[in-house]
Each structure stands twice: as C-alpha cells, then as structure tokens.
Coordinates of C-alpha atoms and ligand atoms in Angstrom, one line a residue:
X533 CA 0.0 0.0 0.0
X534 CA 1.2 3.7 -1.0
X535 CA 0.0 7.3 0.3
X536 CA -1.4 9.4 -2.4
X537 CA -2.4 11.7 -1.1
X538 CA -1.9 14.2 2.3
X539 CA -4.6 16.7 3.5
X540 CA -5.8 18.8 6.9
X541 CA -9.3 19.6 6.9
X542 CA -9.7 22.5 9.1
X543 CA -13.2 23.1 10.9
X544 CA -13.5 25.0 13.8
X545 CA -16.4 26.4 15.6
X546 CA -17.3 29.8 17.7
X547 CA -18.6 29.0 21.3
X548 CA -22.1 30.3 22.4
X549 CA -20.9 32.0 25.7
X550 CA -17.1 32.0 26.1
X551 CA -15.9 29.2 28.6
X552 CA -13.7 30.4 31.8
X553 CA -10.8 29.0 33.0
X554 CA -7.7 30.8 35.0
X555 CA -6.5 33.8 35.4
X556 CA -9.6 35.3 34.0
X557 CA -8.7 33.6 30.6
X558 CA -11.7 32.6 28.7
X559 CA -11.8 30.1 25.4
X560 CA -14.4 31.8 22.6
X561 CA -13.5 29.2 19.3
X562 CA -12.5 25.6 19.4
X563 CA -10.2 25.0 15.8
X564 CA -9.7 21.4 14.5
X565 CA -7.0 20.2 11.8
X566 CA -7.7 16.5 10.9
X567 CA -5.1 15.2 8.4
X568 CA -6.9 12.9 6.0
X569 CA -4.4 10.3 4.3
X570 CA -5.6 8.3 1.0
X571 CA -4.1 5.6 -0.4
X572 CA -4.0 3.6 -3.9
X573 CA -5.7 0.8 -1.7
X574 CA -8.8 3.1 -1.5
X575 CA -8.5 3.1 2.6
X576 CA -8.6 6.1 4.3
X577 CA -6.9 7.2 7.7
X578 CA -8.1 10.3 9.5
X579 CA -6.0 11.7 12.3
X580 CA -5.9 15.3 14.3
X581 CA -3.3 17.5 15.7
X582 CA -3.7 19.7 18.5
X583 CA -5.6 22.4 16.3
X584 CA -6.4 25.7 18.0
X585 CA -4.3 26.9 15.8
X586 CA -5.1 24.9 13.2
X587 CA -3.7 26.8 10.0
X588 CA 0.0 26.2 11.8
X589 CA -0.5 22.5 11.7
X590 CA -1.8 22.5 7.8
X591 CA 0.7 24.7 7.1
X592 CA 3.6 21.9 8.8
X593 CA 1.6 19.1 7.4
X594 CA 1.1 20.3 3.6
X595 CA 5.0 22.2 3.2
X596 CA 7.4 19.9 5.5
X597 CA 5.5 16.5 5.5
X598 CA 3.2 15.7 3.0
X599 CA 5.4 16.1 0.3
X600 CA 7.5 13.1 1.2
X601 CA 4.7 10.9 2.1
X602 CA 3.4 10.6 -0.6
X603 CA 4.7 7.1 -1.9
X604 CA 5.6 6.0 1.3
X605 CA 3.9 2.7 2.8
X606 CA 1.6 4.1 5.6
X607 CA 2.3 0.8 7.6
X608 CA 6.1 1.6 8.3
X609 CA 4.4 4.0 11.0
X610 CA 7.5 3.9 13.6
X611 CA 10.0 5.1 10.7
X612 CA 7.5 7.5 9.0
X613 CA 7.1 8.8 12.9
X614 CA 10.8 8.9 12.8
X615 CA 11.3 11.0 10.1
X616 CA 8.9 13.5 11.0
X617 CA 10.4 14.4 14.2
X618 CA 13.8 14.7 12.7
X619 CA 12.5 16.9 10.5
X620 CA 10.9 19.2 12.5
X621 CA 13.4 18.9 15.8
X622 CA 16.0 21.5 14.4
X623 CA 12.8 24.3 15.1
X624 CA 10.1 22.4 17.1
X625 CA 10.9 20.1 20.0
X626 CA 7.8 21.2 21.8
X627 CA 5.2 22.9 20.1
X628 CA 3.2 22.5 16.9
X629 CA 5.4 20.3 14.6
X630 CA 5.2 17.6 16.9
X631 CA 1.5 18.2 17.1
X632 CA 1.5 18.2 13.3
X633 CA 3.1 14.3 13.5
X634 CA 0.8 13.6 16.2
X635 CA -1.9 14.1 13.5
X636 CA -0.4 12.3 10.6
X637 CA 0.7 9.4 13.1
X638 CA -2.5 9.0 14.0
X639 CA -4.5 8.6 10.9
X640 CA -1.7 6.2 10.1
X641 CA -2.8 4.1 13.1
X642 CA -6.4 4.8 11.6
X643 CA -5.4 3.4 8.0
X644 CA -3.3 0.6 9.7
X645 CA -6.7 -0.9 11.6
X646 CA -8.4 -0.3 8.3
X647 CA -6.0 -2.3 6.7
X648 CA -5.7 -5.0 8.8
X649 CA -9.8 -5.1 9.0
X650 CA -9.5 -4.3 13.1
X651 CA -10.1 -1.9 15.5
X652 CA -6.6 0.4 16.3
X653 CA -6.7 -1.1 19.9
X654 CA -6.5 -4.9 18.6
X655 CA -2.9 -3.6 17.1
X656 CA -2.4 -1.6 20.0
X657 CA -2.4 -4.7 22.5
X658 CA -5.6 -5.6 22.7
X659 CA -8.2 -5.2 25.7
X660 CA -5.5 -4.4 28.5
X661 CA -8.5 -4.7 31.3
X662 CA -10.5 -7.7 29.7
X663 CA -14.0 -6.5 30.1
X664 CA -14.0 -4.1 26.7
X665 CA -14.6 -0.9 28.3
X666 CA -13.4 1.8 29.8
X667 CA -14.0 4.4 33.0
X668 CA -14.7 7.5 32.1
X669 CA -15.0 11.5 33.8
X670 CA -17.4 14.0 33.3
X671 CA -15.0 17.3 31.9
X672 CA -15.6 20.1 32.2
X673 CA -16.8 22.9 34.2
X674 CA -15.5 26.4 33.2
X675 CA -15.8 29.6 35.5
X676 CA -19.0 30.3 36.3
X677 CA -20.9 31.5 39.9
X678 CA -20.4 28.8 42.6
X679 CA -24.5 27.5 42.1
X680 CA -24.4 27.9 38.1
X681 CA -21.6 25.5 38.5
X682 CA -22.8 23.2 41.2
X683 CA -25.9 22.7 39.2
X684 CA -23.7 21.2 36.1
X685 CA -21.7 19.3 38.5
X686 CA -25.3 17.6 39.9
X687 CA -26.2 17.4 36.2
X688 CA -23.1 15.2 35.1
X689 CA -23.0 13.2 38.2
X690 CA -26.7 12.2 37.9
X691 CA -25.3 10.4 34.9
X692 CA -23.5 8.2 36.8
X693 CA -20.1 9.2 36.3
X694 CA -18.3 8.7 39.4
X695 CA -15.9 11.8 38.9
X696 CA -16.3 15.6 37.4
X697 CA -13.7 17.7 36.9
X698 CA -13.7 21.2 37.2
X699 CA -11.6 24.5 35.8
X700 CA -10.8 26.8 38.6
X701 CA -7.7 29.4 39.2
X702 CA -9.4 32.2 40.2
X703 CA -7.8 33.4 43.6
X704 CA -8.3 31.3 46.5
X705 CA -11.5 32.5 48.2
X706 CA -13.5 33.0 45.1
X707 CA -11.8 29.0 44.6
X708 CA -13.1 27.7 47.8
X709 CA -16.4 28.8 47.3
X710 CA -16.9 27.2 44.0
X711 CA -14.9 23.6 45.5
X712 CA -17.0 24.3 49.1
X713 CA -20.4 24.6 46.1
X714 CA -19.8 21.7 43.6
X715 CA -19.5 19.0 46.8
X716 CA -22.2 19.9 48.3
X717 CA -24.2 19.6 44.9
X718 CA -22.7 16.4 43.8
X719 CA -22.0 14.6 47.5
X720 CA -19.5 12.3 49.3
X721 CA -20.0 9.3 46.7
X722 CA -18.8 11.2 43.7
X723 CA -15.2 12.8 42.8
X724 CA -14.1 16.4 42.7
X725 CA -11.1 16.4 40.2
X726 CA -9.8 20.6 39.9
X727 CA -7.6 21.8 36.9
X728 CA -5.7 25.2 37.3
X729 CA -4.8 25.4 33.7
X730 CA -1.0 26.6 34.9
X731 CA -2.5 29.6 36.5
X732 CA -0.7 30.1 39.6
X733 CA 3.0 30.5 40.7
X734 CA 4.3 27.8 44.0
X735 CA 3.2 30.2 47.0
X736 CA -0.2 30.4 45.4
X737 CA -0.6 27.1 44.3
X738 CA 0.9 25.6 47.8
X739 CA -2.3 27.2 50.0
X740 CA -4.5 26.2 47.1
X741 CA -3.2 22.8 47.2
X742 CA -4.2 22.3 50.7
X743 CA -7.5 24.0 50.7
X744 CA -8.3 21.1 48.1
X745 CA -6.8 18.2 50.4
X746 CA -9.3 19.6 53.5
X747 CA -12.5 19.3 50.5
X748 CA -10.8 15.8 49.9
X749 CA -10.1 16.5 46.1
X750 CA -9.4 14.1 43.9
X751 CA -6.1 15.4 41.6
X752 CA -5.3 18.8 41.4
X753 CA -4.4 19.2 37.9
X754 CA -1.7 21.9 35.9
X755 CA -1.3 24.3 39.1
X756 CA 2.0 25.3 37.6
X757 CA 3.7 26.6 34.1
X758 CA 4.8 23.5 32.4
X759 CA 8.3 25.2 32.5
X760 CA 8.3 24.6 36.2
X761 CA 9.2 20.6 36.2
X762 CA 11.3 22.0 40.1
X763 CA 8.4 23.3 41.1
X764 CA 5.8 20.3 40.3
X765 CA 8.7 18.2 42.5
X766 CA 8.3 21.0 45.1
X767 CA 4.6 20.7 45.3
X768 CA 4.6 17.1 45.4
X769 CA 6.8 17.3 48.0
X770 CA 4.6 19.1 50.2
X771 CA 1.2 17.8 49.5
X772 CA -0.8 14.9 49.4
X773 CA -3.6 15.2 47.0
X774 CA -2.3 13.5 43.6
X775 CA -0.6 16.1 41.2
X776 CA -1.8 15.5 37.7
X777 CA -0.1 17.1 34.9
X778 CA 1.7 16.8 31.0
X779 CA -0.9 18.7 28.5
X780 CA 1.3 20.8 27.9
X781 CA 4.2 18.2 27.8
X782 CA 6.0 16.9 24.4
X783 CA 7.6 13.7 23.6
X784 CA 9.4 10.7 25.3
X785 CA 12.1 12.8 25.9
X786 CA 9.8 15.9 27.9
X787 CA 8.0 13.4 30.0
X788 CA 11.1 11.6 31.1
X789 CA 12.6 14.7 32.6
X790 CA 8.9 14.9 34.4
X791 CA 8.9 11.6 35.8
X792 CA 12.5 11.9 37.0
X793 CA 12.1 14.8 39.3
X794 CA 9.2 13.1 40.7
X795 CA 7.0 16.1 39.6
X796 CA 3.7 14.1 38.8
X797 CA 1.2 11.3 39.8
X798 CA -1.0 11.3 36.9
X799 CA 0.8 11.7 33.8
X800 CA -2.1 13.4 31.3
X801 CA 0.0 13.1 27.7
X802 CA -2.1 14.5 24.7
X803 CA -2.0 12.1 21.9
X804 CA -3.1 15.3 19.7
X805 CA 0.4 16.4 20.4
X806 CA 2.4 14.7 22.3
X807 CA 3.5 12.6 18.9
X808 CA 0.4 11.0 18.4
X809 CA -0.5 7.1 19.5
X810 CA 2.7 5.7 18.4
X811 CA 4.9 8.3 21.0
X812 CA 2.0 8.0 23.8
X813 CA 2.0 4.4 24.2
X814 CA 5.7 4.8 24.3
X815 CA 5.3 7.7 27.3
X816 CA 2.8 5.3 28.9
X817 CA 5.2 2.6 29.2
X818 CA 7.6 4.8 30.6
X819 CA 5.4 6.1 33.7
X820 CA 4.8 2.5 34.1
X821 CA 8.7 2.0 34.8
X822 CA 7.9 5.1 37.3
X823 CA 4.8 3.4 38.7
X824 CA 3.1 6.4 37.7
X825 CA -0.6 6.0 36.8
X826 CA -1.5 7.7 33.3
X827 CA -4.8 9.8 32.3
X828 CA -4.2 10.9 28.5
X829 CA -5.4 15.0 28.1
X830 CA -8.5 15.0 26.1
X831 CA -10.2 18.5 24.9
X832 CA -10.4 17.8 20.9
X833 CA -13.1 16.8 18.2
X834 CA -14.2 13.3 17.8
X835 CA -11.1 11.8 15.7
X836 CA -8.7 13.0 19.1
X837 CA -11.9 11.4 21.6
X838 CA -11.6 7.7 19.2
X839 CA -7.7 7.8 19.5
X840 CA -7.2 8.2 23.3
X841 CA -10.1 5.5 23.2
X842 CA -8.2 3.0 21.3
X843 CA -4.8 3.9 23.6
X844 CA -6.9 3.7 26.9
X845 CA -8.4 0.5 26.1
X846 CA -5.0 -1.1 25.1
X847 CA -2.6 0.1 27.8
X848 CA -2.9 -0.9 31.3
X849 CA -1.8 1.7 33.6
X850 CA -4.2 4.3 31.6
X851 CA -7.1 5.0 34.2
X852 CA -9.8 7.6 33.7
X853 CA -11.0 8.7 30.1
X854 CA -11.9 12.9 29.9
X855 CA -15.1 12.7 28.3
X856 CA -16.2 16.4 27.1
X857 CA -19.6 16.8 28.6
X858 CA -19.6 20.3 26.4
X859 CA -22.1 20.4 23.4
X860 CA -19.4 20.5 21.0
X861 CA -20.5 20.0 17.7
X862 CA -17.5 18.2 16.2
X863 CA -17.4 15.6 19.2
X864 CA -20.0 12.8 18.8
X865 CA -20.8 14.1 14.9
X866 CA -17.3 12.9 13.8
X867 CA -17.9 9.0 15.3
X868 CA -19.2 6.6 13.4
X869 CA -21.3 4.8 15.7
X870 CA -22.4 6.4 18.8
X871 CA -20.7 5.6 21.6
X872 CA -22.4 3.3 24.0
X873 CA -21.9 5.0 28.1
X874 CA -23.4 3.0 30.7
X875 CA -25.1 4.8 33.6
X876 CA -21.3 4.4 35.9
X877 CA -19.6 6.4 32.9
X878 CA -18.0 2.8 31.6
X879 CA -17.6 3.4 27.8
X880 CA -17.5 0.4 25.8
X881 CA -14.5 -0.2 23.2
X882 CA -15.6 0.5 20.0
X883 CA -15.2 -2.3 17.2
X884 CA -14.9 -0.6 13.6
X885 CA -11.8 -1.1 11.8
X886 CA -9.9 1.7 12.6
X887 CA -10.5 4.1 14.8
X888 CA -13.9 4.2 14.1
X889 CA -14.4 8.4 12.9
X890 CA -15.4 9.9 9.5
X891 CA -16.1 13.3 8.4
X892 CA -19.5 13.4 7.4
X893 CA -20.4 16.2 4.3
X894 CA -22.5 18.3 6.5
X895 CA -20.4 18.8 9.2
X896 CA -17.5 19.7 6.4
X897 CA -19.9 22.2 5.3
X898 CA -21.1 23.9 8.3
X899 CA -17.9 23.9 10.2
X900 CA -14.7 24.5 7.7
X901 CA -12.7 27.4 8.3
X902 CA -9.7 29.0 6.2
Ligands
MG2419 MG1 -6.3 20.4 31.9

C-alpha cells in the first residue's frame, strides 16, 4: 500500500458563551485540523493535531511533511514517525510540529486498523483490562458562579459518572467557594477532580493545594507553568492530594525529565500532540517503569476522543478517560457509531476497523474554516 495523497481539513467552531478557566482567561473558538491520508488501496486514515491553531498544523503538514509521504507505505508507521520528528526537531521540540506528527501518526494508526480489517486497539495490545470498556469522567466545568456551577456538576453526576472535573484558578477564596459549592451539589459518593490550567506561581498554588486536600479533592491538575518541572517536584513534596499534569508536555524525551524529578502522579500526555498514539504508548510505558498511573489530556473533536479510546483500552496503567460533557458539535458528529456510556460512565470499546471516525459532508460544510 502507497500514500497518495496528504490533507488537513480545518473546521473550527465559535462558542455560544465564552468558557472560563484561569486567570480570567476565557476560550471563545474551538479550531480542529484533521489530516486525512488516502491511499491507492482506497482506505482512508483520519488523524488530528492539536488544532487551536489549526492553520500552523496545515501549514507543517502540507510544506514539511506531506510532500514526502506521498509514496511511502503508511504501515512503516514507527519510521514514517521517525522521520517527522527529525525533520521538524531542528525548530520544534515542543510545540506545533510535533503536534503536526501527532496528526499524521494517527490517521496512520487509523489506515493501519483499516487495513488489517480491526479496531486500532486490537494492534495496539488488545483489551488491557479484559471487560471491553473503559472508565470514564465527566469534563468540564468552566468559570462560572459557585450555584451555576454546582448545578452542572449535579447534572453530570446524575449520569453516573463517578468523577467531574472542574476549571478553577481564580484566587483562593473565590476557589473555595466554587470547591466548598460543587460537593455539596454532587455529594460524598462522587469525585471532585480541579484543573488550574497553569494559572498560579508555587506560594499560590501551595495554599491552594491544601485548601483542596481539606475538601478531599481528587487530583489537582496543571497548578503550575509547564516550564516549572522543580516546582511540580516541590509541590509534590509538600502535598498529598495527587498532582496531575503533561498537556502541555511533548515527547518521550519531555515526560522523562517529568517523571525523574518526581513532579507528577497522573501523567495526562495529549495524543493530539504529544507525537500522536505511536509516541503516547511509548510515554505510557515509561510512567509504568515510574509506577506512575497515566490519564491521556483529552479536549479535541471526535477523531482526538476515538484515538485516546483505542490507547486507553490497550494500555494498562491508563485510568480515567476525559469525556467532554460540552455540546461540541464536532465531538459525537465525527464517530461513526455512537458511543455506548453506561449509567457508571464505563464506555464500551468501540469495534470498527480503525479508529472508528469519518467526516461526514454536512459537518464539512457547516464547520470548515480558512
Ligand atoms: Mg487540563
């Protein structure tokens, strides 16, 4: 089998009512670039890098990569993988061209299930937990009053999940108040998981830390810059809740100085852009050597939601799937089948060849952007 052809479809979509995170920071368009690789076999992969700014991973894709693709066999993925991040490392060893690869590499993993006529996870490693589904957590709840936002918490957790995670990083009273609001609404029997989007230096995010151990939070996720690896190891040091963190992180190589220093419990790589499935199994088998539990990062259309799926399902010390409880247009629309969610949040692993996506006409339509 050949490539023939290389291509990013970017869609994108501008949100009702801007959602709130840190630092007064508030998120107003979600962008998507899905790389769409045909073959002379007629198969089709579909793939997406991290794609806020989506024109920057077209641009990577269509000048630096796709125009030594094309001819290559897609099912070489490890050396095609390879390649890319040699080609980009000279300029990019975090950043965009690896989330460029991540999207290529996993439309290759896409094509390769295709291929082979199974779903990704089968080549993946199969069912790691043996009951063909997965846990999943109710994300995400963005800055809002403390009642607004209890009320979505009691919404989610109705549902069954048995976690919900929530965006804070406002200062620490207003903080409390929305922590002190969301447990009362969703109770003792269901989780509080907290993600500060890197929105507070170590004195802040100390006090902050343990106002969240005396609600009994569950992880306290991204308190810090990602640039602060010391001060994730300093944090650790002093608390107890669980430190989850790596969003923001890059490659093998980023993660490894992470788990060194002892700066994280949950390890949350983002396959988006990371370096796709092909590098986040390989990160995932590294925290295992650390004995760190991972939870892959997971804010992206449906192509990004099917991938971490597939790597979830296949790799054993992955716990907790982010399901986007947002009505995001370009979440469920891009699945093939419907995912099926029992009422605990268990997900069940889907069984298309592939990763199981598509980009249906109308959605191309109504959402592409230049
Ligand atoms: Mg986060």
């Amino acid at each position: 089998m050949k490539i023939t052809d290389v291509k990013v479809v970017t869609l994108g979509h501008k949100l009702p009512e801007p959602n709130g995170c840190s630092r007064g920071r508030a998120i107003s368009f979600r962008g998507a670039a899905l790389v769409v690789i045909e073959t002379d076999e007629g198969l089709q992969g579909i793939g997406e890098g991290y794609g806020p700014e989506y024109y920057i991973v077209k641009t990577i894709v269509d000048r630096k990569f796709k125009p030594w693709l094309i001819g290559e066999d897609p099912l070489d993925i490890e050396r095609l993988w390879r390649k890319m991040l040699m080609t980009t490392v000279y300029w990019d060893q975090k950043g965009q061209g690896v989330a460029a690869a991540s999207g290529v590499d996993m439309a290759l993993w896409d094509l390769a299930g295709k291929y082979y006529g199974v779903p990704t996870y089968k080549l993946l490693g199969g069912d790691a937990r043996g009951n063909m589904k997965i846990q999943a957590y109710a994300s995400d709840l963005f800055w809002d009053t403390p009642s607004n936002m209890a009320k979505t918490a009691k919404k989610h957790a109705a549902k069954g999940f048995p976690i919900v995670k929530t965006h804070l990083g406002n200062g620490l009273v207003e903080d409390e108040k929305r922590v002190k609001a969301i447990k009362d609404a969703i109770g003792d029997d269901v989780g509080l998981m907290v993600d500060m989007n890197c929105g507070y230096d170590r004195v802040e995010a100390l006090k902050l830390g343990r106002m969240l151990e005396k609600h009994g939070v569950y992880w306290y996720e991204e308190p810090l810059s990602p640039y602060d690896v010391d001060g994730y190891a300093y944090l650790k040091s002093k608390l107890d809740i669980p430190i989850a963190t790596g969003e923001n992180e890059y490659t093998k190589w980023g993660f490894k100085e992470l788990f060194q220093k002892n700066g994280v419990d949950f390890a949350m790589p983002d396959i988006m852009r990371c370096g796709g499935i092909t590098e986040t199994k390989k990160i995932c088998a590294l925290a295992e050597a650390f004995n760190i539990a991972c939870s892959p990062h997971n804010y992206t259309t449906g192509v990004g939601l099917a991938a971490t799926l597939h790597l979830i399902a296949s790799t054993p010390n992955c716990d907790w799937l982010e399901l986007d409880m947002a009505d995001y247009p370009l979440y469920h629309s891009l699945l093939k089948r419907p995912l099926e969610i029992d009422n605990k949040g268990m997900i069940k692993i889907p069984q298309d060849p592939g990763l199981g996506v598509e980009i249906r006409k109308d959605i191309l339509k109504k959402y592409s952007v230049n």
